[in-house]
XYZ file of C-alpha atoms in Angstrom:
677
model
C -103.601 85.353 -264.732
C -104.616 83.511 -261.564
C -108.205 82.225 -261.653
C -110.536 82.022 -258.639
C -110.310 78.220 -258.795
C -106.525 78.162 -258.869
C -104.952 75.029 -257.429
C -102.727 76.080 -254.506
C -99.267 74.540 -254.098
C -96.645 75.004 -251.380
C -92.906 75.447 -251.784
C -92.404 71.779 -250.894
C -94.932 70.707 -253.531
C -93.270 72.921 -256.136
C -89.932 71.285 -255.333
C -91.399 67.816 -255.854
C -93.201 68.793 -259.034
C -90.088 70.439 -260.454
C -87.820 67.585 -259.415
C -85.493 69.789 -257.324
C -84.818 70.479 -253.658
C -86.836 72.955 -251.642
C -83.789 75.200 -251.281
C -83.694 75.607 -255.064
C -87.300 76.829 -255.123
C -86.614 79.307 -252.321
C -83.621 80.527 -254.306
C -85.752 81.025 -257.439
C -88.279 83.004 -255.456
C -85.575 85.246 -254.021
C -83.551 85.823 -257.199
C -86.237 86.089 -259.881
C -88.603 89.087 -259.689
C -90.940 87.337 -262.157
C -91.554 84.433 -259.767
C -95.334 84.263 -259.107
C -96.750 85.975 -256.054
C -98.371 83.912 -253.339
C -102.160 83.576 -253.459
C -102.683 82.154 -249.964
C -100.861 81.045 -246.857
C -98.343 83.150 -244.955
C -94.903 84.559 -245.637
C -93.429 81.593 -243.798
C -95.648 78.980 -245.518
C -96.829 80.580 -248.774
C -99.091 78.992 -251.361
C -98.977 79.733 -255.079
C -101.186 79.151 -258.081
C -100.182 75.895 -259.717
C -100.948 77.263 -263.177
C -98.799 80.342 -262.577
C -95.942 78.184 -261.286
C -96.137 75.788 -264.226
C -96.121 78.657 -266.728
C -93.162 80.282 -264.980
C -91.156 77.050 -264.978
C -91.936 76.494 -268.638
C -90.942 80.045 -269.610
C -87.706 79.768 -267.659
C -86.918 76.303 -269.080
C -87.016 74.679 -265.649
C -89.922 72.321 -266.317
C -88.561 68.795 -266.586
C -90.393 66.513 -268.966
C -89.607 63.487 -266.803
C -91.936 64.745 -264.044
C -94.762 66.024 -266.263
C -97.156 63.395 -264.885
C -96.603 64.762 -261.385
C -98.363 67.977 -262.404
C -101.568 66.089 -263.100
C -102.260 64.707 -259.657
C -102.686 67.986 -257.678
C -105.243 69.102 -260.263
C -107.185 65.846 -259.963
C -107.051 66.059 -256.180
C -108.410 69.610 -256.314
C -111.548 68.438 -258.171
C -113.236 67.497 -254.917
C -113.585 64.475 -252.681
C -112.923 60.793 -253.186
C -115.761 60.144 -255.634
C -115.244 63.254 -257.780
C -111.553 62.524 -258.219
C -112.110 58.806 -258.788
C -114.806 59.459 -261.371
C -112.522 61.829 -263.304
C -109.732 59.214 -263.316
C -112.170 56.550 -264.512
C -113.398 58.820 -267.320
C -109.786 59.455 -268.284
C -109.143 55.719 -268.435
C -112.241 55.176 -270.549
C -111.046 57.760 -273.091
C -107.538 56.291 -273.065
C -109.072 52.991 -274.187
C -110.684 54.885 -277.090
C -114.166 54.508 -275.620
C -116.616 57.368 -275.787
C -117.629 59.241 -272.643
C -121.351 59.721 -273.093
C -121.667 61.995 -270.041
C -118.744 64.272 -270.857
C -121.094 67.163 -271.634
C -122.261 67.219 -268.006
C -118.770 67.815 -266.605
C -117.595 71.237 -265.395
C -115.350 72.918 -268.000
C -112.272 72.665 -265.754
C -112.736 68.931 -265.238
C -113.276 68.250 -268.936
C -110.188 70.297 -269.807
C -108.068 68.370 -267.275
C -109.263 65.015 -268.614
C -108.492 66.055 -272.201
C -105.027 67.211 -271.172
C -104.357 63.931 -269.359
C -105.538 61.879 -272.330
C -103.185 63.826 -274.605
C -100.288 63.154 -272.235
C -101.230 59.486 -272.076
C -101.162 59.210 -275.847
C -97.577 60.525 -275.778
C -96.212 58.694 -272.748
C -98.311 55.529 -272.562
C -101.998 55.073 -271.834
C -101.649 52.274 -269.285
C -98.737 53.944 -267.461
C -100.546 57.273 -267.162
C -103.733 55.676 -265.836
C -101.773 53.441 -263.430
C -99.989 56.521 -262.048
C -103.263 58.321 -261.311
C -104.924 55.221 -259.878
C -101.958 54.542 -257.597
C -102.006 58.106 -256.275
C -105.763 57.929 -255.699
C -105.479 54.636 -253.806
C -102.586 55.970 -251.703
C -104.693 58.958 -250.641
C -107.679 56.775 -249.692
C -105.743 53.754 -248.402
C -107.776 53.621 -245.170
C -111.113 53.686 -246.985
C -110.410 51.271 -249.835
C -108.892 47.861 -249.138
C -106.918 46.380 -252.017
C -105.400 42.934 -252.428
C -101.588 43.113 -252.769
C -100.415 41.909 -256.169
C -98.395 38.903 -254.856
C -101.371 37.708 -252.814
C -103.743 38.218 -255.750
C -101.410 36.166 -257.972
C -101.268 33.403 -255.349
C -105.077 33.275 -255.047
C -105.530 33.183 -258.829
C -102.950 30.418 -259.212
C -104.586 28.243 -256.546
C -108.045 28.615 -258.063
C -106.851 27.926 -261.600
C -104.905 24.849 -260.508
C -107.944 23.407 -258.712
C -110.333 24.175 -261.592
C -107.959 22.753 -264.200
C -107.387 19.530 -262.257
C -111.167 19.048 -262.065
C -111.580 19.570 -265.811
C -113.348 22.948 -265.594
C -112.590 25.711 -268.044
C -110.739 23.617 -270.604
C -111.769 25.851 -273.487
C -112.490 29.418 -272.346
C -112.004 30.319 -268.696
C -114.416 32.688 -266.967
C -113.003 34.569 -263.976
C -115.380 36.379 -261.619
C -114.900 38.748 -258.693
C -118.231 39.791 -257.106
C -116.560 42.507 -254.974
C -113.909 43.564 -257.453
C -112.917 46.998 -256.117
C -110.387 48.425 -258.568
C -109.739 45.054 -260.196
C -106.615 43.648 -258.529
C -107.903 40.066 -258.417
C -109.340 40.146 -261.936
C -106.016 41.361 -263.324
C -104.265 38.520 -261.492
C -106.818 36.023 -262.781
C -106.338 37.133 -266.376
C -102.555 36.912 -266.054
C -102.752 33.423 -264.516
C -105.007 32.131 -267.290
C -102.769 33.559 -270.013
C -99.607 32.217 -268.351
C -101.184 28.743 -268.322
C -101.879 28.971 -272.051
C -105.619 29.350 -271.609
C -106.033 32.159 -274.138
C -108.225 35.169 -273.558
C -110.431 34.733 -270.470
C -113.811 36.241 -269.753
C -113.550 38.657 -266.830
C -116.704 39.406 -264.829
C -116.511 42.003 -262.073
C -119.112 43.592 -259.857
C -118.911 46.202 -257.121
C -121.602 48.167 -255.355
C -119.447 51.323 -255.557
C -119.889 52.684 -259.106
C -116.623 54.626 -258.927
C -114.630 51.496 -258.101
C -116.419 49.539 -260.806
C -115.627 52.240 -263.393
C -111.971 52.299 -262.357
C -111.747 48.502 -262.558
C -113.312 48.501 -266.021
C -110.858 51.092 -267.333
C -107.920 49.312 -265.725
C -108.806 45.943 -267.231
C -109.390 47.388 -270.687
C -106.081 49.226 -270.644
C -104.301 46.060 -269.525
C -106.052 44.190 -272.326
C -104.641 46.626 -274.885
C -101.138 45.652 -273.766
C -101.571 42.212 -275.297
C -104.623 40.048 -274.704
C -108.011 39.036 -275.988
C -110.086 39.010 -272.828
C -113.814 39.634 -272.763
C -114.425 42.261 -270.052
C -117.723 42.926 -268.293
C -117.611 45.027 -265.126
C -120.863 46.316 -263.671
C -121.881 48.383 -260.672
C -124.194 46.533 -258.333
C -124.527 44.899 -254.926
C -123.673 41.261 -255.622
C -125.468 39.968 -252.535
C -128.693 41.963 -252.907
C -128.944 42.274 -256.697
C -126.276 40.186 -258.417
C -125.531 41.558 -261.904
C -124.163 38.134 -262.964
C -126.822 35.851 -261.513
C -127.077 33.891 -264.786
C -123.349 33.738 -265.626
C -121.505 30.732 -264.163
C -117.757 31.014 -263.690
C -114.836 28.603 -263.699
C -112.938 30.673 -261.130
C -114.220 33.058 -258.467
C -111.744 35.237 -256.590
C -112.972 37.437 -253.772
C -111.678 39.687 -251.004
C -115.085 40.607 -249.550
C -115.796 43.479 -247.165
C -115.222 42.375 -243.574
C -117.602 42.586 -240.591
C -120.486 44.370 -242.332
C -123.796 44.040 -240.472
C -125.954 45.664 -243.167
C -125.393 43.054 -245.877
C -129.039 42.216 -246.587
C -129.928 39.725 -243.865
C -133.655 40.544 -243.765
C -134.413 40.805 -247.473
C -132.307 37.747 -248.403
C -133.631 35.367 -245.734
C -135.197 33.003 -248.316
C -132.518 33.308 -250.994
C -131.778 30.091 -252.876
C -128.019 30.586 -252.498
C -128.141 29.649 -248.803
C -128.063 25.906 -249.432
C -125.645 25.446 -246.519
C -127.737 27.484 -244.084
C -128.933 31.057 -243.648
C -125.903 33.164 -242.712
C -126.431 34.822 -239.323
C -126.546 38.605 -239.312
C -123.066 38.627 -237.743
C -121.588 36.338 -240.430
C -121.581 38.334 -243.697
C -118.398 36.564 -244.820
C -120.254 33.240 -244.899
C -122.853 34.896 -247.134
C -120.036 35.752 -249.545
C -118.694 32.186 -249.326
C -122.068 30.746 -250.360
C -122.541 33.396 -253.035
C -119.203 32.471 -254.620
C -120.050 28.765 -254.550
C -123.431 29.474 -256.161
C -121.704 31.188 -259.090
C -119.338 28.289 -259.885
C -120.016 25.809 -262.630
C -119.306 22.098 -261.864
C -115.605 21.623 -261.211
C -115.056 25.346 -260.676
C -112.974 26.692 -257.802
C -113.187 29.753 -255.586
C -110.552 31.325 -253.344
C -111.618 33.898 -250.744
C -109.547 36.011 -248.372
C -111.301 36.012 -244.985
C -110.660 37.175 -241.418
C -109.585 34.365 -239.070
C -112.719 34.668 -236.934
C -114.806 33.164 -239.757
C -113.111 29.818 -239.100
C -114.081 29.702 -235.444
C -117.049 31.955 -234.552
C -119.804 30.019 -232.840
C -122.550 31.595 -234.969
C -121.155 30.111 -238.188
C -120.454 26.548 -237.059
C -123.553 25.060 -238.754
C -122.619 26.472 -242.155
C -118.991 25.408 -241.735
C -120.198 21.915 -240.907
C -122.352 21.800 -244.054
C -119.425 22.930 -246.204
C -117.326 20.120 -244.752
C -120.004 17.419 -245.137
C -120.589 18.245 -248.786
C -116.868 18.395 -249.500
C -117.088 21.887 -250.974
C -114.527 23.368 -248.584
C -111.211 21.909 -249.697
C -108.524 23.864 -247.825
C -107.954 26.591 -245.218
C -104.604 28.408 -245.185
C -103.508 30.765 -242.396
C -101.320 33.562 -243.796
C -98.695 35.425 -241.737
C -99.764 38.837 -240.375
C -98.946 41.675 -242.738
C -100.011 39.972 -245.971
C -103.039 42.260 -246.475
C -105.188 44.732 -244.567
C -105.813 44.520 -241.674
C -102.088 43.852 -241.351
C -102.090 42.981 -237.651
C -103.983 39.679 -238.039
C -103.361 36.352 -239.725
C -105.892 36.302 -242.568
C -107.128 33.010 -244.022
C -107.480 31.725 -247.558
C -110.438 29.425 -248.141
C -110.299 27.172 -251.201
C -113.730 25.930 -252.253
C -114.769 23.769 -255.176
C -117.952 22.402 -256.689
C -117.668 18.732 -257.649
C -117.945 17.366 -261.160
C -121.061 15.155 -261.443
C -120.125 11.584 -260.576
C -117.012 12.670 -258.661
C -118.640 14.142 -255.580
C -116.449 14.188 -252.529
C -117.882 11.940 -249.855
C -118.416 12.886 -246.211
C -115.728 11.503 -243.939
C -112.865 12.632 -246.141
C -110.297 15.231 -245.121
C -109.777 18.988 -245.017
C -106.364 20.360 -245.936
C -105.069 22.907 -243.425
C -101.806 24.843 -243.816
C -100.341 27.156 -241.183
C -98.115 29.655 -242.990
C -98.428 31.977 -239.987
C -96.431 29.523 -237.848
C -94.173 28.524 -240.722
C -93.121 32.154 -241.223
C -93.300 33.721 -237.740
C -92.698 37.402 -237.212
C -89.091 38.199 -236.295
C -89.322 39.789 -232.849
C -85.728 41.013 -233.074
C -86.510 43.356 -235.959
C -87.192 47.012 -235.154
C -89.952 47.187 -237.739
C -92.115 44.547 -239.333
C -90.496 43.331 -242.567
C -92.455 42.980 -245.779
C -93.839 39.460 -246.336
C -91.489 37.043 -248.075
C -93.934 36.359 -250.874
C -91.641 33.984 -252.757
C -91.365 31.660 -249.745
C -94.992 32.054 -248.665
C -96.266 31.392 -252.180
C -94.036 28.336 -252.629
C -95.193 26.911 -249.281
C -98.904 27.392 -250.004
C -98.698 26.050 -253.561
C -96.742 22.992 -252.416
C -99.283 22.338 -249.657
C -102.236 22.410 -252.075
C -100.527 20.557 -254.909
C -99.362 17.752 -252.588
C -102.665 17.481 -250.732
C -103.001 13.791 -251.664
C -99.377 12.942 -250.945
C -98.695 10.560 -248.037
C -95.812 12.815 -246.927
C -97.027 16.382 -246.395
C -94.702 19.328 -245.722
C -94.259 20.641 -242.184
C -97.098 22.884 -240.942
C -99.535 21.129 -243.317
C -102.076 18.476 -242.384
C -105.043 16.573 -243.759
C -107.626 16.570 -240.953
C -110.448 13.995 -241.106
C -113.750 15.813 -241.481
C -115.330 13.651 -238.790
C -112.847 15.110 -236.259
C -113.884 18.653 -237.167
C -117.640 18.082 -236.817
C -117.810 18.779 -233.091
C -119.590 21.503 -231.116
C -117.214 24.181 -232.413
C -116.294 23.153 -235.990
C -113.126 25.202 -235.566
C -111.196 25.310 -238.838
C -108.267 27.427 -237.619
C -105.163 25.678 -239.069
C -102.984 26.269 -236.009
C -105.384 24.239 -233.833
C -104.923 21.115 -235.942
C -101.211 21.171 -236.757
C -98.443 20.017 -234.458
C -94.960 20.797 -235.758
C -93.001 17.641 -236.480
C -89.936 16.812 -234.350
C -87.807 17.132 -237.489
C -88.868 20.774 -237.669
C -89.102 21.532 -233.940
C -85.737 20.125 -232.831
C -83.560 22.394 -235.037
C -85.679 25.414 -234.042
C -85.326 24.582 -230.354
C -81.604 24.084 -230.777
C -81.291 27.516 -232.433
C -83.384 29.099 -229.665
C -81.247 27.495 -226.962
C -78.133 28.710 -228.723
C -79.455 32.270 -228.754
C -80.631 31.985 -225.135
C -77.208 30.764 -224.026
C -75.548 33.713 -225.760
C -78.037 36.079 -224.152
C -77.434 34.738 -220.659
C -73.697 35.057 -221.181
C -74.208 38.656 -222.252
C -76.437 39.318 -219.243
C -73.802 37.868 -216.928
C -71.064 40.001 -218.488
C -73.133 43.192 -218.235
C -74.174 42.336 -214.684
C -70.552 41.952 -213.600
C -69.596 45.278 -215.165
C -72.552 47.146 -213.685
C -72.262 45.514 -210.265
C -68.622 46.549 -210.105
C -69.440 50.263 -210.482
C -68.093 52.280 -207.562
C -70.957 54.536 -206.482
C -70.244 57.328 -204.010
C -72.456 59.473 -201.857
C -73.505 62.933 -203.032
C -71.002 65.692 -202.336
C -71.437 69.373 -201.705
C -69.722 70.308 -204.957
C -72.222 68.503 -207.209
C -72.000 70.014 -210.734
C -74.707 72.482 -211.639
C -77.493 71.384 -213.946
C -78.745 72.984 -217.119
C -81.863 72.357 -219.188
C -82.481 71.173 -222.718
C -83.807 74.640 -223.586
C -80.582 76.295 -222.416
C -78.443 73.797 -224.328
C -80.511 74.469 -227.469
C -80.022 78.243 -227.087
C -76.283 77.658 -226.700
C -76.208 75.641 -229.937
C -75.120 72.407 -228.229
C -78.178 70.585 -229.559
C -81.249 70.983 -231.748
C -84.713 69.974 -230.544
C -87.523 69.135 -232.949
C -91.025 67.995 -232.080
C -92.707 65.240 -234.100
C -95.940 65.962 -235.928
C -98.966 64.196 -237.353
C -98.775 64.143 -241.168
C -101.941 64.114 -243.292
C -103.785 60.810 -243.081
C -103.416 60.281 -246.818
C -99.627 60.067 -246.481
C -99.671 57.245 -243.876
C -99.710 53.675 -245.128
C -100.189 50.423 -243.253
C -97.401 48.752 -245.224
C -94.571 50.054 -247.417
C -95.525 50.492 -251.066
C -92.015 51.468 -252.188
C -88.462 50.985 -250.970
C -88.225 54.628 -249.934
C -91.192 54.659 -247.531
C -90.193 55.653 -243.984
C -91.249 53.874 -240.741
C -93.587 56.134 -238.742
C -93.442 55.872 -234.923
C -96.171 57.167 -232.596
C -96.864 57.059 -228.856
C -99.661 54.452 -229.370
C -97.064 52.269 -231.119
C -94.833 52.490 -228.044
C -97.776 51.584 -225.823
C -98.476 48.573 -228.039
C -95.795 46.613 -229.859
C -93.057 49.184 -229.340
C -92.391 49.233 -233.090
C -93.467 51.656 -235.829
C -97.032 50.809 -236.788
C -97.197 52.704 -240.083
C -95.163 54.001 -242.994
C -94.809 57.528 -244.276
C -95.030 57.830 -248.060
C -91.663 58.918 -249.415
C -93.038 60.582 -252.537
C -95.100 63.289 -250.822
C -94.497 66.641 -249.208
C -95.110 65.158 -245.768
C -91.872 63.166 -245.987
C -89.910 66.342 -246.716
C -91.459 68.185 -243.787
C -91.481 65.282 -241.303
C -89.204 65.073 -238.278
C -86.963 62.116 -239.096
C -84.405 60.710 -236.679
C -81.164 59.263 -237.996
C -78.804 56.841 -236.279
C -77.126 58.679 -233.395
C -80.030 61.047 -232.733
C -81.881 60.919 -229.414
C -85.612 60.192 -229.238
C -87.502 61.558 -226.219
C -91.094 60.564 -225.403
C -93.062 63.568 -224.148
C -95.786 61.756 -222.150
C -95.416 60.439 -218.607
C -97.093 57.062 -219.203
C -94.335 55.989 -221.619
C -91.592 58.477 -220.811
C -88.165 57.444 -222.043
C -85.163 58.647 -223.989
C -82.798 56.582 -226.090
C -80.147 56.862 -228.774
C -81.697 55.782 -232.060
C -79.711 53.026 -233.809
C -82.167 51.804 -236.429
C -83.127 53.038 -239.920
C -84.372 56.606 -240.478
C -87.739 56.905 -238.723
C -90.401 59.633 -238.792
C -91.768 60.753 -235.418
C -95.387 61.464 -234.563
C -96.819 63.909 -232.008
C -95.377 63.958 -228.471
C -92.134 62.417 -229.692
C -89.063 64.624 -229.929
C -85.789 64.364 -231.823
C -82.578 65.697 -230.276
C -79.385 66.033 -232.318
C -76.241 66.923 -230.364
C -73.079 68.708 -231.362
C -70.532 65.911 -230.668
C -67.784 68.361 -229.739
C -69.988 69.627 -226.887
C -72.247 66.757 -225.830
C -72.063 62.977 -225.697
C -75.320 61.490 -227.020
C -75.377 58.490 -224.664
C -74.672 60.683 -221.643
C -77.464 63.062 -222.597
C -79.998 60.292 -223.313
C -79.221 58.522 -220.044
C -79.479 61.748 -218.074
C -82.773 62.792 -219.680
C -84.546 59.474 -219.098
C -84.062 59.493 -215.322
C -87.521 59.106 -213.674
C -86.812 61.957 -211.268
C -86.070 64.206 -214.228
C -89.456 63.399 -215.780
C -91.293 64.153 -212.537
C -89.720 67.608 -212.381
C -90.536 68.384 -216.011
C -94.087 66.957 -215.990
C -97.081 69.242 -216.298
C -98.880 67.382 -213.466
C -98.566 64.132 -211.583
C -100.858 61.726 -213.476
C -99.632 59.122 -215.946
C -101.358 60.970 -218.799
C -99.429 64.200 -218.199
C -97.109 65.627 -220.783
C -93.412 66.146 -220.284
C -91.990 69.533 -221.174
C -88.825 68.240 -222.824
C -87.255 71.700 -222.737
C -87.308 71.586 -218.925
C -85.488 68.250 -218.628
C -82.176 68.708 -216.853
C -78.645 67.428 -217.372
C -75.507 67.922 -215.284
C -72.827 70.204 -216.678
C -69.613 68.189 -216.748
C -66.578 68.134 -219.095
C -66.888 66.150 -222.321
C -64.421 63.530 -221.118
C -66.556 62.944 -218.030
C -69.690 62.783 -220.225
C -68.118 60.031 -222.308
C -67.214 58.037 -219.203
C -70.811 58.208 -217.988
C -72.057 57.663 -221.525
C -70.335 54.273 -221.673
C -72.163 53.235 -218.512
C -75.491 54.421 -219.908
C -74.782 52.464 -223.108
C -74.088 49.339 -221.045
C -77.328 49.855 -219.105
C -79.252 50.144 -222.364
C -77.674 46.953 -223.685
C -78.437 45.188 -220.388
C -82.088 46.218 -220.619
C -82.501 45.074 -224.227
C -80.831 41.711 -223.579
C -83.030 41.104 -220.536
C -86.163 41.903 -222.555
C -85.175 39.562 -225.381
C -84.173 36.809 -222.944
C -87.563 37.066 -221.243
C -89.454 36.737 -224.544
C -87.262 33.908 -225.791
C -87.484 32.096 -222.446
C -91.284 32.190 -222.597
C -91.172 30.711 -226.125
C -88.838 27.950 -224.981
C -91.065 27.063 -222.016
C -94.100 26.838 -224.306
C -92.386 24.783 -227.034
C -90.680 22.417 -224.604
C -93.943 21.960 -222.731
C -95.632 20.864 -225.959
C -92.858 18.405 -226.780
C -92.717 16.836 -223.316
C -96.513 16.598 -223.121
C -96.475 14.776 -226.458
C -94.152 12.127 -224.965
C -91.129 12.910 -227.085
C -88.466 12.358 -224.433
C -85.888 9.923 -225.803
C -85.491 6.683 -223.886
C -89.077 6.564 -222.617
C -91.002 3.358 -222.085
C-alpha cells in the first residue's frame, strides 16, 4: 500500500531503474492491469510510488539484480536536501566499516530503515563499492556546490609532495599526510596510495573540514579504502582549520590542499596576530595566501606541501609582500601552470605551488632560483576541436614530474625554467610561469613550420572556394519566383520534425565529463562565448533520455536574434539548451543543406522575429523556405555547403594568422633571424 511519504518516480526513472527502455515500461503499464496506479503527475507525465513499482517488478520477475543499487539512490535523494542526504550516506559508510552509529536512535524510522537496507546490500555486493556508488551520485547532484580534485590531479599532487619530502629525508619511517580542507577525501586517498606505492607502509592520514557532512563522508571513505588492504591511521575531524585548527599540534610530512577560492570571510579580523603569519599578515582579499602559510606551519622540517591555487594568487598586487618573503626564505620551490580544464573552475589555468620547509643546516639561501613550469603553453587547447577534450593526464603528469625531478639539471625541458629569485623581487613579484618562460627555438621552429603548413593549406582552400563562389551566375528576380512555405507547414506535412531544446535539472549538468557516455551540452551563452559546448549532460540520468539531442545531419537553429544562425550539425551527438532548436528532415522530401542555408538568411530572421531588437526571439516555425523540386534543392544545397566551408576556413585562417603574427613577432624581437650580425 502506498504510504504518504512514497518516493515518486517517472516512467523514465522506472526504465533506468529496471534496466530497460522507456517503451518497455509503457508497454507494461498498458498490458498489465496490476501495474501500479499513478500517485502524482499527469496522464502524459505520470509519477508512481517507488515502493509499489519495486514490488510489482519483483512479483513479475522483472527486477534485475545487476541494477539493485540503482534503487537506493532515489530513496536517499528523497530524504531531504544536501546535508540530510550526505549525512545518511556517511552514516551508511560508518556502519559498513563496522563502526557503531551512536546517534542512530535520533533518525526518522524511514531513514534508519533505508540505511539498514543499504548496509545489508553492501555486505552482499561489496562495502566499498556500495558506498562509492552513493558518494558519486551525491557529488554529481551537488557538483556546483562541492569542488573535488580529479583523481589524476590528486595523484600528481601527492607524488610531487612525497618526492620532495623523501629527497629531503622527511618521513623515512612513518609518513603523515594532512589535508586541512579535505572535502570528501580525494587528496588523502591519493596521498595514502602514493605512500603505499613507494613502500612507505601504512601512513597516518589527518583530515579536517569545516563542513561536518564532508568530514564524515571523508572519514567513511578512507576507512572503507583502508579495509581493502592497508594499515593507515585515520583521523578526520570537523573544524575550521584557519580559525580553530583541529591538528594544531600534529606536524605532517606531506600537506596536500585544494583550498576554497576567493573567500572574504576567512577570519581576517580574529586571526590578525596569529603566529602562522610569519611571512606577513594575509590581506583580506588573499585567503589563499592564508592557506599557504597554514600548510607551511603544519610541516615538520623537510616536509613538503602542494596546493592547487587560482592563477591570480601568483600576481595580485595585494599579495606581493608575502610572495617575496616565501621566495627569500626559499620555502616556495616551484610554481606550475596547468592547462585549463584540469579542475574546477575549468575555464582557467590553475597553478600548483610546491612548498618545503628546510632541514636544519640545509636552509636554502636567498638569491637561489624558483622553478617555473608552463604546462598550459606546453599543452595548448586545440581550437579546431568542437568541444574541449579531457586533459591528457599521462602527458601532463609526465611533464610536471620531469620538470620537478630535473630541477637541478643544467638542461631543463622546454617550457621549464629556473628563475633567479633576485629577478622576481621587483615591484610586482609576479610568479606566473608564462611570464618567465620563452619557448626555445628547438620547440618553436617545428611548431611554426606546422602552423605555416596548415595556413598554406587553408589559403589554398579559401582560394578554391572563392573561385567557385565567384563564378556563380546570379540572375535578377523573376515574376515566377517559387512560392514560400514555413517550417510549421513543413512539419505538419511530415517533411521535417522540429524540437525545442530545454534546460535540464542543474544536478544533471557537469563542467567536465565524468564518463565516456556524457553528452556535450550547448546553450546560447556558449554560442555568445567560445562557440563550443560549455557543459556536459550526465548520461546516466533521466535528463539524458528526455533531452533534445542532435545527431550528425540534423539542423540546429538558434532562436534568438543576437546569435541567429542555422547549420547542419556534423559533430558528435549534442544536447541542446533553451532557445536552440533541432530540425530533422525527411531526405526524400528536403535537402538538409538547402533548408539550413535558406533558414539562416538574415532577411528570414527579421520576418520571423518577435520585435526588432537584438534580444528578440525568433519564432522558428515562421521561418520561410522556397518550395522547389528536390533536385533543385540539392543544387542549391551544394552551394550552401560550400559557403559554410568557406566561412569556417576563413575563421580558422584568421585565428591561425593571429597566432603566427604573435609567435613570429616574439622570435624576430628576440633576434633569431639567421645571418644577423
